[in-house]
Short mmCIF file of C-alpha atoms in Angstrom, two decimals:
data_model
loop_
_atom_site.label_atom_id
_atom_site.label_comp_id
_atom_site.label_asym_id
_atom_site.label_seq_id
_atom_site.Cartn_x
_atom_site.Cartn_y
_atom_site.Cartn_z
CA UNK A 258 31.04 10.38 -10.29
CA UNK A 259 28.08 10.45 -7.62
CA UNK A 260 26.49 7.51 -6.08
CA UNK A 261 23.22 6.51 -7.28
CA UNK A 262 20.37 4.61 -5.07
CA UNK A 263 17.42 2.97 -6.30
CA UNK A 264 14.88 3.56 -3.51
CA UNK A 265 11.94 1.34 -3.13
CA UNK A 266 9.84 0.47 -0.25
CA UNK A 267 6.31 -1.81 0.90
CA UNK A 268 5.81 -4.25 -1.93
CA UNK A 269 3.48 -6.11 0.47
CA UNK A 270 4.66 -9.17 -1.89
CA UNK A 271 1.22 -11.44 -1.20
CA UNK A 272 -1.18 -9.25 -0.36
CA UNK A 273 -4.72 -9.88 -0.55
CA UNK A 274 -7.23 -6.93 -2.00
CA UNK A 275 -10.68 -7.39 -1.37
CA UNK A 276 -10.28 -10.85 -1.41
CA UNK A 277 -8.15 -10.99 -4.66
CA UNK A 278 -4.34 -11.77 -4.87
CA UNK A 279 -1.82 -8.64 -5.82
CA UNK A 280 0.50 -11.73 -6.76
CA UNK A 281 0.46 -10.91 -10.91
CA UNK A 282 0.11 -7.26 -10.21
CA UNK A 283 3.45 -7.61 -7.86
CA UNK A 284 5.39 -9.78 -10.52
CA UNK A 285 4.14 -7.05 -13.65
CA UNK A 286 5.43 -4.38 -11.41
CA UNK A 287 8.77 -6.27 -11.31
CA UNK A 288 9.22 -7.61 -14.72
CA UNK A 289 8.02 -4.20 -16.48
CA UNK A 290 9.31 -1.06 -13.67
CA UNK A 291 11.36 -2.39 -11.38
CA UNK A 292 13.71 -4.27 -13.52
CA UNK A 293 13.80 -2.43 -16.36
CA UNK A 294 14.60 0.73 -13.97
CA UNK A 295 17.56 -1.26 -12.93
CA UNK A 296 18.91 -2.12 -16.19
CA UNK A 297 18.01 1.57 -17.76
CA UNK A 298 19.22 3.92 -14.23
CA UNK A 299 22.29 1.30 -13.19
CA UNK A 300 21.87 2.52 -9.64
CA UNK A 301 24.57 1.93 -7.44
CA UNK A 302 22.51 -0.04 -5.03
CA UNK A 303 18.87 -0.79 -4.53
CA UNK A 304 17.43 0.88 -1.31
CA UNK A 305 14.14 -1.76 0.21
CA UNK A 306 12.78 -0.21 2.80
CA UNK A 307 10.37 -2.70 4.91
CA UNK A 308 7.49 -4.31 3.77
CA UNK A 309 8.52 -6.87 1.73
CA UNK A 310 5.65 -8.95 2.66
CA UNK A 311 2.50 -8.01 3.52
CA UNK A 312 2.20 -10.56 6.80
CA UNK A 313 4.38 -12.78 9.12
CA UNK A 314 3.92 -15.53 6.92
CA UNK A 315 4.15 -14.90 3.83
CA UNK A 316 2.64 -17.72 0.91
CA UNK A 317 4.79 -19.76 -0.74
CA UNK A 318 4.39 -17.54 -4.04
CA UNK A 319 5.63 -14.52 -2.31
CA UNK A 320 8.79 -16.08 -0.86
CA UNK A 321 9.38 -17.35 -4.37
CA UNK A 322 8.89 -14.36 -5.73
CA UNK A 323 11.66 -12.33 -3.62
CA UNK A 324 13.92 -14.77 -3.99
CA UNK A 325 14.01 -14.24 -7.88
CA UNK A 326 14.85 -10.90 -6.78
CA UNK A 327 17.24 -11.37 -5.06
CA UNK A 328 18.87 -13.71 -7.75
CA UNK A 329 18.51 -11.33 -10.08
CA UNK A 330 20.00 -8.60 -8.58
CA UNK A 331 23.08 -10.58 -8.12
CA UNK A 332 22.86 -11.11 -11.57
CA UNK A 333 22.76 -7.91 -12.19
CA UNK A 334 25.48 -7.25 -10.33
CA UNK A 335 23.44 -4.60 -8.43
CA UNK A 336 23.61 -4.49 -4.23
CA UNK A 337 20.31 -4.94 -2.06
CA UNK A 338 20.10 -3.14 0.42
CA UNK A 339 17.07 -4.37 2.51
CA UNK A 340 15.36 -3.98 6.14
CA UNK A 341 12.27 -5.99 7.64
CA UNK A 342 8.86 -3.49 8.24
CA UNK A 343 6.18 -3.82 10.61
CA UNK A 344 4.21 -6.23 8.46
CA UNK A 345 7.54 -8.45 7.97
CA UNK A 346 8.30 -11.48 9.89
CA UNK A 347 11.84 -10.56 10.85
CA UNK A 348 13.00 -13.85 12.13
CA UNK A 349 11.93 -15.98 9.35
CA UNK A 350 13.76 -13.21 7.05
CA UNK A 351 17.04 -13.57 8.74
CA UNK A 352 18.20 -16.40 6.80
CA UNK A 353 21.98 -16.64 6.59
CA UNK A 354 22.42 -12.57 6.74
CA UNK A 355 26.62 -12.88 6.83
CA UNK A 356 26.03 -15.26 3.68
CA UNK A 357 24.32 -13.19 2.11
CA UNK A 358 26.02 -9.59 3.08
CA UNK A 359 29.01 -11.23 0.84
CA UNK A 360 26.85 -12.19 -2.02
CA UNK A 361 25.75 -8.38 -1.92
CA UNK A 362 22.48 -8.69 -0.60
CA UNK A 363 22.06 -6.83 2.92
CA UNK A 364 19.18 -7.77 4.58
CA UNK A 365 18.89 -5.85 8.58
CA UNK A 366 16.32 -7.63 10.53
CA UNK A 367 17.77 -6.73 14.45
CA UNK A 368 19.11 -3.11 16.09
CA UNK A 369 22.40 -4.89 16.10
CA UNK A 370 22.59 -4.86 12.12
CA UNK A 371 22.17 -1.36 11.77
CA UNK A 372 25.81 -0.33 13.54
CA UNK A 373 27.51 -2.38 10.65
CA UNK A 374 26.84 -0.22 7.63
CA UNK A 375 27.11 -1.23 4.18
CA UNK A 376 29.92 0.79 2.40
CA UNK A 377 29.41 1.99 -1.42
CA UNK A 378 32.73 3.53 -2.92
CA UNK A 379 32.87 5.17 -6.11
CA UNK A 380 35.52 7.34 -7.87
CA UNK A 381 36.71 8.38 -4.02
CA UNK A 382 33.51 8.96 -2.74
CA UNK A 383 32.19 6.55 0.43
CA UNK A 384 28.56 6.27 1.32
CA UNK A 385 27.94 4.70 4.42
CA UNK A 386 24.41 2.97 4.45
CA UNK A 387 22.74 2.31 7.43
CA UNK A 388 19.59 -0.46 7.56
CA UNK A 389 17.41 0.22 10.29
CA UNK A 390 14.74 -2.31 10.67
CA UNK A 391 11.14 -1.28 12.37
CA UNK A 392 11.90 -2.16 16.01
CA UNK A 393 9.96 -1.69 18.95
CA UNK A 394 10.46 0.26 22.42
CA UNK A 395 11.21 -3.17 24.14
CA UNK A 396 13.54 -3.96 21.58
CA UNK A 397 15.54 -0.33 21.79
CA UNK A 398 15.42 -1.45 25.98
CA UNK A 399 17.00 -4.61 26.06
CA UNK A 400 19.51 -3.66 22.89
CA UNK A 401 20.48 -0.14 24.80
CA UNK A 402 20.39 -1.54 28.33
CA UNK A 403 17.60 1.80 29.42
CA UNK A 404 14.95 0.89 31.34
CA UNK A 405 14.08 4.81 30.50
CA UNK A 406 13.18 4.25 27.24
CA UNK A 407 9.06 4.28 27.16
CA UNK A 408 7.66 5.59 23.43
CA UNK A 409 8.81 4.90 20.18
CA UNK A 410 9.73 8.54 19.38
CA UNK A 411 12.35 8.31 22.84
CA UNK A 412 13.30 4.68 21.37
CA UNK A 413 13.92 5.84 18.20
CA UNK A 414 16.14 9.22 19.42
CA UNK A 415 17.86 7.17 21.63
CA UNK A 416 18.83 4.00 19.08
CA UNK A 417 20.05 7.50 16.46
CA UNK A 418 22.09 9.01 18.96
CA UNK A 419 24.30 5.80 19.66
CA UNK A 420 24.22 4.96 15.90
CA UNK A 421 25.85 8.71 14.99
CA UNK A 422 28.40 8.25 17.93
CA UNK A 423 29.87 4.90 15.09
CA UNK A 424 30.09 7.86 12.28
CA UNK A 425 33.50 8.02 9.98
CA UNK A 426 34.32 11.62 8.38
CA UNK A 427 34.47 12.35 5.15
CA UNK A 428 31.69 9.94 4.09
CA UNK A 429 28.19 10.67 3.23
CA UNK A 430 25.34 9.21 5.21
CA UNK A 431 22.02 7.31 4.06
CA UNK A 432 20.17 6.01 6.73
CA UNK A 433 17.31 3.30 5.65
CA UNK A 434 14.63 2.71 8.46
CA UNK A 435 10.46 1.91 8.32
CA UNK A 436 8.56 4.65 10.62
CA UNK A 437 6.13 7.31 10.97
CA UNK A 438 6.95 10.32 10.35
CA UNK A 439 5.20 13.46 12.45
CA UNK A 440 2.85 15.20 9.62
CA UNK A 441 2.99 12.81 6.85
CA UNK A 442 0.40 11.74 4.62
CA UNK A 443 -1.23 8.39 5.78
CA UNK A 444 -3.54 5.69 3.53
CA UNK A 445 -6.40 3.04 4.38
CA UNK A 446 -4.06 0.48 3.94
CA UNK A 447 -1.25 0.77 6.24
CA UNK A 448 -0.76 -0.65 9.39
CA UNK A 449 -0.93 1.53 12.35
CA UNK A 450 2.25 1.79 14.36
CA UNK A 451 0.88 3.27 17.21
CA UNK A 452 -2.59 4.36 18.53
CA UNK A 453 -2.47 8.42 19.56
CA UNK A 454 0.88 9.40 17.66
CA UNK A 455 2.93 7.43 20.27
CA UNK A 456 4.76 5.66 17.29
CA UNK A 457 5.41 8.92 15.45
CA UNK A 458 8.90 10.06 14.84
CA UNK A 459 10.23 13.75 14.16
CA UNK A 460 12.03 14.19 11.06
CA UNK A 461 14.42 16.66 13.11
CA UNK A 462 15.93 13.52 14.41
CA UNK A 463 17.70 13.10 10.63
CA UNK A 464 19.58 16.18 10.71
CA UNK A 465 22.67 14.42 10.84
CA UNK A 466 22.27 12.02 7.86
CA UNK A 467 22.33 13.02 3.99
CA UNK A 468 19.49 11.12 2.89
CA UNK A 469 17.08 8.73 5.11
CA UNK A 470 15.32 6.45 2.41
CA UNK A 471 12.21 5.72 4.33
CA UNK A 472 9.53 2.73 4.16
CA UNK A 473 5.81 2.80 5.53
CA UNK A 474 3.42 5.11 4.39
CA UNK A 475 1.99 4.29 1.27
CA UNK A 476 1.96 7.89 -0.44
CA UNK A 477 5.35 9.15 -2.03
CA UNK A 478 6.17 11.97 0.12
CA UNK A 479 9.20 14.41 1.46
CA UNK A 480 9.77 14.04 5.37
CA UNK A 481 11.58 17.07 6.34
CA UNK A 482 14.04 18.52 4.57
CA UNK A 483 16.91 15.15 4.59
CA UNK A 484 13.83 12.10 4.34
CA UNK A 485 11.30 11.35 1.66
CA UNK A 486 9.07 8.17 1.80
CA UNK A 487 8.93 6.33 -2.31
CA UNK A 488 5.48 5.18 -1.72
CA UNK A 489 4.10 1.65 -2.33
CA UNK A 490 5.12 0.54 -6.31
CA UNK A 491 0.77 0.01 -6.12
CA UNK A 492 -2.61 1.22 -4.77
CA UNK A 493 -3.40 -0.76 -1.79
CA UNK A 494 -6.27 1.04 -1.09
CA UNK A 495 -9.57 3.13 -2.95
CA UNK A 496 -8.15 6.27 -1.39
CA UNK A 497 -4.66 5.96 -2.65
CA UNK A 498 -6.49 6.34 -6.25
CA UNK A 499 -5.43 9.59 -6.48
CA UNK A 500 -1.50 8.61 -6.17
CA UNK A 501 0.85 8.82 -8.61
CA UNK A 502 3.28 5.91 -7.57
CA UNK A 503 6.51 5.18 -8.55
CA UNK A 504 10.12 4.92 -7.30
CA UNK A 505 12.74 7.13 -5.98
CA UNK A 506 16.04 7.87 -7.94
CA UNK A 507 18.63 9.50 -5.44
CA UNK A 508 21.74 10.99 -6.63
CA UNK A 509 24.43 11.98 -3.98
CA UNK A 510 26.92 13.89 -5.13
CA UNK A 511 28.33 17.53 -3.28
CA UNK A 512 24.74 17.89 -3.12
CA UNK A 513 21.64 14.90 -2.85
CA UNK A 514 18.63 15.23 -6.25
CA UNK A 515 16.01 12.83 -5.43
CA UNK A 516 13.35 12.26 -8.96
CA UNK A 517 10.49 9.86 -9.15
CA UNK A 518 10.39 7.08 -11.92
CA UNK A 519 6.71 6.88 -12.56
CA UNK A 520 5.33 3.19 -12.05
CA UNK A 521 2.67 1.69 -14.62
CA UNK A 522 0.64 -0.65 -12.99
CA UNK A 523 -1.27 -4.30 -15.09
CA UNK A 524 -4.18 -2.71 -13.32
CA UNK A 525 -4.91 0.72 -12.15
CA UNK A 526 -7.64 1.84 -9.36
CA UNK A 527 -9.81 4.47 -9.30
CA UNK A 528 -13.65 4.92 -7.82
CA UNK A 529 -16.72 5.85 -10.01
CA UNK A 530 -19.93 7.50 -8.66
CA UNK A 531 -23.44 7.69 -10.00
CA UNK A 532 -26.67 5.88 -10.74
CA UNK A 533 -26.57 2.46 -11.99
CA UNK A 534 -27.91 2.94 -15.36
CA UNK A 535 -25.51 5.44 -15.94
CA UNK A 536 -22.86 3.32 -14.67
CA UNK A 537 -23.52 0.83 -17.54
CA UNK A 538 -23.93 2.84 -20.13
CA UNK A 539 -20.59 4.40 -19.66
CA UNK A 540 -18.92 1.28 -18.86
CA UNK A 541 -20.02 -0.10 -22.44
CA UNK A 542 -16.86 2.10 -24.28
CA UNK A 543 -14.53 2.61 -20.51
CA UNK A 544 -11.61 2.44 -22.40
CA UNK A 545 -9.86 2.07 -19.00
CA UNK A 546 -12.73 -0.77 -17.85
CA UNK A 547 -9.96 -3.44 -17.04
CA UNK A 548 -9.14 -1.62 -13.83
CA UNK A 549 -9.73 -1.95 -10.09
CA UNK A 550 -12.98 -0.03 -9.50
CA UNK A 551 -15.25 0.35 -6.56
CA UNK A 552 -18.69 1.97 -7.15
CA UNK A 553 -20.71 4.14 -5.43
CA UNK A 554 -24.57 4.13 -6.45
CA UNK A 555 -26.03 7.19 -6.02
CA UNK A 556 -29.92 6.03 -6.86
CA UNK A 557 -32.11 6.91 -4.70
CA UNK A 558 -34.15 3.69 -5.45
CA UNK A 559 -33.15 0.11 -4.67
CA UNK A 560 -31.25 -1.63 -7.38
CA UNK A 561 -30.94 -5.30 -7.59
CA UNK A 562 -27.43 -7.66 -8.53
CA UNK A 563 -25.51 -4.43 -8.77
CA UNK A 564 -22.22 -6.15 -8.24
CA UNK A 565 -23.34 -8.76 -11.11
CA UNK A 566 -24.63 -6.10 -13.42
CA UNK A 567 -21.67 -4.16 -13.62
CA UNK A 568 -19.02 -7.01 -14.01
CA UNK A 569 -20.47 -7.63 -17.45
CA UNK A 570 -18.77 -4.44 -18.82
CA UNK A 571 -15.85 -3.91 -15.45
CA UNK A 572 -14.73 -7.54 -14.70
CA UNK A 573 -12.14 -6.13 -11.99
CA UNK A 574 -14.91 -4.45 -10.11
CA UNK A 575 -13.76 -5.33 -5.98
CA UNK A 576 -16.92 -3.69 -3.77
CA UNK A 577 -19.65 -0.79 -4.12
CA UNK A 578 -21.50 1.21 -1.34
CA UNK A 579 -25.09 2.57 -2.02
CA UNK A 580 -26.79 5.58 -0.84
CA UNK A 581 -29.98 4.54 -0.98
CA UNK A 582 -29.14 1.55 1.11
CA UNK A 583 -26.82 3.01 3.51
CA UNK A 584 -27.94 6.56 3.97
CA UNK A 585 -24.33 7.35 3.17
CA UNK A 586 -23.06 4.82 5.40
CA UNK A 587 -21.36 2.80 3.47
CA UNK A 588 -19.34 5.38 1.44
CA UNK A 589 -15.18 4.54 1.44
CA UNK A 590 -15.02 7.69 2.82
CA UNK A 591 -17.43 7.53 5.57
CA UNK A 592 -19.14 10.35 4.82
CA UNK A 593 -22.99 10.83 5.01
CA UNK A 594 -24.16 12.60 1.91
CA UNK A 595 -27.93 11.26 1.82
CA UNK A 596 -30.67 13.69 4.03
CA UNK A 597 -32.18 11.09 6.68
CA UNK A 598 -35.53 9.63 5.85
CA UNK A 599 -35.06 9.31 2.28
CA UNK A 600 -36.14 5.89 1.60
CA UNK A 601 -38.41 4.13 -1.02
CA UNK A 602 -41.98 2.17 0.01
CA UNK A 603 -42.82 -1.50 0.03
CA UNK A 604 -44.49 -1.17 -3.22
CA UNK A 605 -41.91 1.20 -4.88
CA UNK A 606 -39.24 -1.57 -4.16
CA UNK A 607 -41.05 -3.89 -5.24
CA UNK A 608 -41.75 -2.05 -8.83
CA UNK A 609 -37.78 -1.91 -8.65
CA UNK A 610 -37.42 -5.57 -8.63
CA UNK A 611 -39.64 -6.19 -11.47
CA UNK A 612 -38.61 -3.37 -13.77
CA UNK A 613 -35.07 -3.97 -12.89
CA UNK A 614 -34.68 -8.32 -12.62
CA UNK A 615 -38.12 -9.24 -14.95
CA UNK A 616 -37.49 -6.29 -17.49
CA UNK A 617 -41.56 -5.58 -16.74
CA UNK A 618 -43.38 -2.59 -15.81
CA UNK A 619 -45.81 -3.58 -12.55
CA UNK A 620 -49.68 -3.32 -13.24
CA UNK A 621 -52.32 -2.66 -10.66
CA UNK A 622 -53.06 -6.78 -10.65
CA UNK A 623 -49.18 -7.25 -9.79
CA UNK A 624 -49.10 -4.42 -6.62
CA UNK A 625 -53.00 -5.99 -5.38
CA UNK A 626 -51.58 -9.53 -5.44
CA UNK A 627 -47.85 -7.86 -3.53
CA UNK A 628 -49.94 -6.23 -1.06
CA UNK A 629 -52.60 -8.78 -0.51
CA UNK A 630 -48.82 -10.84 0.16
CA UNK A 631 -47.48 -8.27 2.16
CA UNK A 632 -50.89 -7.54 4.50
CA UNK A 633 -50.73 -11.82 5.17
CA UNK A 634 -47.27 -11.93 6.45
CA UNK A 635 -47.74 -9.40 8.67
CA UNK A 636 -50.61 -10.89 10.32
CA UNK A 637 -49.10 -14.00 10.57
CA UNK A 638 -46.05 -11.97 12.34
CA UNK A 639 -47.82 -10.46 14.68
CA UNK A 640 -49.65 -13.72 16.30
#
């Protein structure tokens, strides 16, 4: 029978979202995809690769949270197979690693861990699973004794090259590690590894391995012909709204069949466009209004409370950019897509307030007594 892998990467347990904790999104992932995957696929082993947390020091709740995993999983009688990602703290993480290597739970935080693989046997068949933690170029130096070593692409050849030399025939090879892969997709809310594609990694260096279950990038995502990235289990960002996410079900047999196992989130994200009113009116029967939004306004007039305004029918609303206000500026995207010199008047914003906060249309008495205000404090700002 072939060997089965549950692979799973940057939960970012903790994470903060526009000021709002991912916490009950993380544990409604868990409790209603990730567990009952587990139960319904029986995977052989569950593949984590990096990003557990989403900082160094994780809260409390987060810690807490993983833990239950990891209980469970025991329970379950199902084998972690972990590593520690950029965004990890991989000292506090390395918590009684031997202990827990017998309990079934493999957590790699240091080089060294990765040249003791974790052995899966089934029916005759031996998969050899190598855990890879992020590392840096110092790290490969001092671990490899080569003062040669300068990029993370040459650390990361190098480290590969002395980790194939431990290979045993007639077993198949998965290697786990958290990089970035040359020509892959990237997302608003991943870490950078490197500044100028010094931390990139060619996915020719996998040739030798059956499977490399990868951890990073936040899109799910082949990485050369042996590698595929599962994506975060959630949208971490507006331009991840697009994403289908989910997890990735390898089965290694003669031959390796990767298939997704689609993910449904407590909340989903997305990002609406156009003018306020229109905004509301639609948001009065959103079917889908309980999600993560962020708005653009396209009016080309100034509109007051916006944020307010449209929580009353989208309570999960995080942030909004306006055109008018911006010139384009302020779009997620960072594109310009207002002509320059389109603004409104004095007077025209202040008809906006009134018609739009006091529900009243302005009269000529209301724009004398604004100007007659307007004309005073400028004299008094030029004295």
């Amino acid at each position: 029978m072939a060997i089965r892998l549950l692979h799973t990467a940057d939960w970012h347990l903790g994470k903060m979202l526009y000021g709002r904790s991912m916490l009950p999104d993380q544990e409604y992932f868990l409790e209603e995809s990730f567990f009952p995957a587990v139960r319904r696929e029986k995977p052989d082993c569950v593949v984590l690769a990096g990003d557990i947390y989403d900082r160094q020091v994780p809260p409390a709740q987060a810690v807490q949270l993983f833990s239950k995993v990891v209980q469970r999983l025991h329970d379950e009688g199902v084998p972690l197979a972990a590593i520690s990602g950029n965004h990890d703290g991989a000292q506090r993480m390395a918590l009684a690693p031997r202990l827990l290597w017998e309990q079934g739970a493999a957590i790699a935080t240091c080089l060294k861990e990765a040249f003791s693989p974790l052995r899966l046997q089934k029916d005759g068949q031996t998969v050899a699973v190598y855990l890879l933690p992020y590392f840096e170029p110092a790290q490969a130096r001092d671990f490899l004794g080569r003062e040669d070593i300068r990029g993370y692409g040459q650390a990361y050849a190098a480290v590969l090259e002395e980790l194939i030399k431990g290979f045993q025939p007639g077993e198949k090879r998965v290697l786990v590690s958290h990089c970035f892969v040359t020509g892959c997709q990237v997302s608003d809310s991943e870490g950078p590894l490197y500044v100028g594609g010094s931390g990139e990694v060619s996915a020719g260096l996998f040739e030798q391995f059956d499977y490399v279950a990868l951890g990073h990038l936040h899109a799910p995502q082949p990485a050369g012909s042996q590698a595929r990235y599962a994506g975060s289990p959630l949208k971490y960002s507006f331009d991840e709204a697009r994403q289908s996410k989910g997890m990735t079900l390898v089965t290694i047999d003669k031959q390796v069949e990767t298939a997704q196992l689609p993910i449904q989130p407590l909340h989903d994200m997305r990002v609406i466009s156009g003018a306020l009113r229109q905004l509301l009116e639609d948001g009065a029967h959103d079917e889908r209004n309980q999600d993560y939004l962020f708005a653009r306004l396209t009016d080309c007039a100034p509109v007051y409370m916006p944020m307010e305004r449209l929580r009353a029918c989208y309570p999960n609303i995080l942030g909004l950019s306006s055109e008018w206000l911006t010139a384009g500026g302020g779009d997620i995207s960072g594109e310009s897509k207002q002509e320059p010199g389109k603004q409104t008047d004095d007077q025209g914003i202040f008809r906006a307030f009134l018609e739009q906060i006091c529900d009243l249309e302005a009269t000529k008495e209301d724009c004398a007594v604004f100007e007659q205000a307007r004309a005073q404090l400028m004299q008094e700002e030029t004295r």
